[in-house]
Amino acid sequence: MSDVQEKKPITTSKLRQMKQNKEPITMLTAYDYPSAKLAEEAGIDILLVGDSLGMVVLGYESTVSVTMDDMVHHTKAVTRAAKTAFVVADMPFLTCHGSVEEAIHHAGRLIQEGNAKAVKIEGGEEILPIVKRCTKAGIPVMGHLGLTPQSVHQLGGYKVQGKDLESAKQLITDAKALEEAGAFGIVLECVPAEVTAKVAEAVEIPVIGIGAGVQCDGQVLVFHDVLSYASNLTPKFVKSYAQIGDMIQSAISQYVIEVRSRQFPEQRHSFAASEETIQQLYGEEVRV
Ligand code: KIV
């Protein structure tokens, strides 16, 4: 039996226990069946179907163009591959800024149609009623504080958050409020490491950082950044563990060369007809 078969499915209580045991939680985005399968087999604890898919998979400028239908479609593909990893799906732009009923309806689609285990919602105080309602309805919610990409236009770009005392304290207040409202975890993005440490200390739920230093309960990165897979942005906090974009491109270039020069396909890649069929087809003609 392989490690993956033996591993028990990750749950929200397991994640909280990992924080208590100071066992770092691993989280990575995934947007389709193969990326989720590979990450799952590598032992990732949480797979995030992030709305970053708008940029890295769909080619948009930001995450604001991503729709609920996009999220459901990609979440379905990821959950088909996830056997033990805990799948969290992002609530896309504006799905949490109408009524609580609308938000519940959207969250319900990610769980019922997408088969996600939980949803992630960007924001602090303003989303508390939705967090409470979702949690009450049995939908686990992960918060997202610090740099919240859906507010990129309001924030004036992808900037580090919580640099001054007031905004650092606000992050701590928001994290506590999210915990109290029932969130099972928080993603903290682009925040100074010293501030992250205080946020993580202030709550019992896991705080997963991205560009937030090492002193939190786990780390999350974007799949395409980790693998240098046609990703144009390389934020300072990203570590690239492989150059698969270059590998893919040089493999495809070689394919193009071989097709153009008729090196591919070779004899061994072709199927053969029977001698009799060939005889009748070609007669005395020269065969290809
Ligand atoms: O959408 C996403 O990929 C995210 C991560 C950056 C945490 O929210």
Coordinates of C-alpha atoms and ligand atoms in Angstrom, one line a residue, residues 27 29 31 48-53 63 90 120 122 144 149 187 189 210 220-222, ligand 1:
M27 CA -1.4 24.0 0.8
T29 CA -3.5 25.7 -5.6
Y31 CA -7.2 24.0 -11.1
L48 CA -7.1 25.4 -3.1
V49 CA -9.1 26.0 -6.2
G50 CA -8.1 29.6 -6.2
D51 CA -9.6 32.3 -8.3
S52 CA -6.0 32.9 -9.3
L53 CA -7.1 30.5 -12.0
T63 CA -9.1 37.6 -10.5
D90 CA -12.7 30.4 -3.7
K120 CA -12.6 30.7 1.0
E122 CA -11.7 37.4 1.1
H144 CA -8.4 35.5 3.5
P149 CA -6.5 40.2 -4.8
V187 CA -5.0 32.7 4.5
E189 CA -1.3 37.2 2.1
I210 CA 1.6 33.4 1.3
V220 CA 0.3 28.2 0.3
L221 CA 1.6 29.0 -3.1
V222 CA 0.2 29.0 -6.7
Ligands
KIV1 O1 -6.6 32.5 -5.6 C1 -5.6 32.1 -5.0 O2 -4.7 31.4 -5.6 C2 -5.3 32.5 -3.6 C3 -4.0 32.2 -3.1 C4 -3.1 33.3 -3.6 C5 -4.0 32.1 -1.6 O3 -6.2 33.0 -3.0

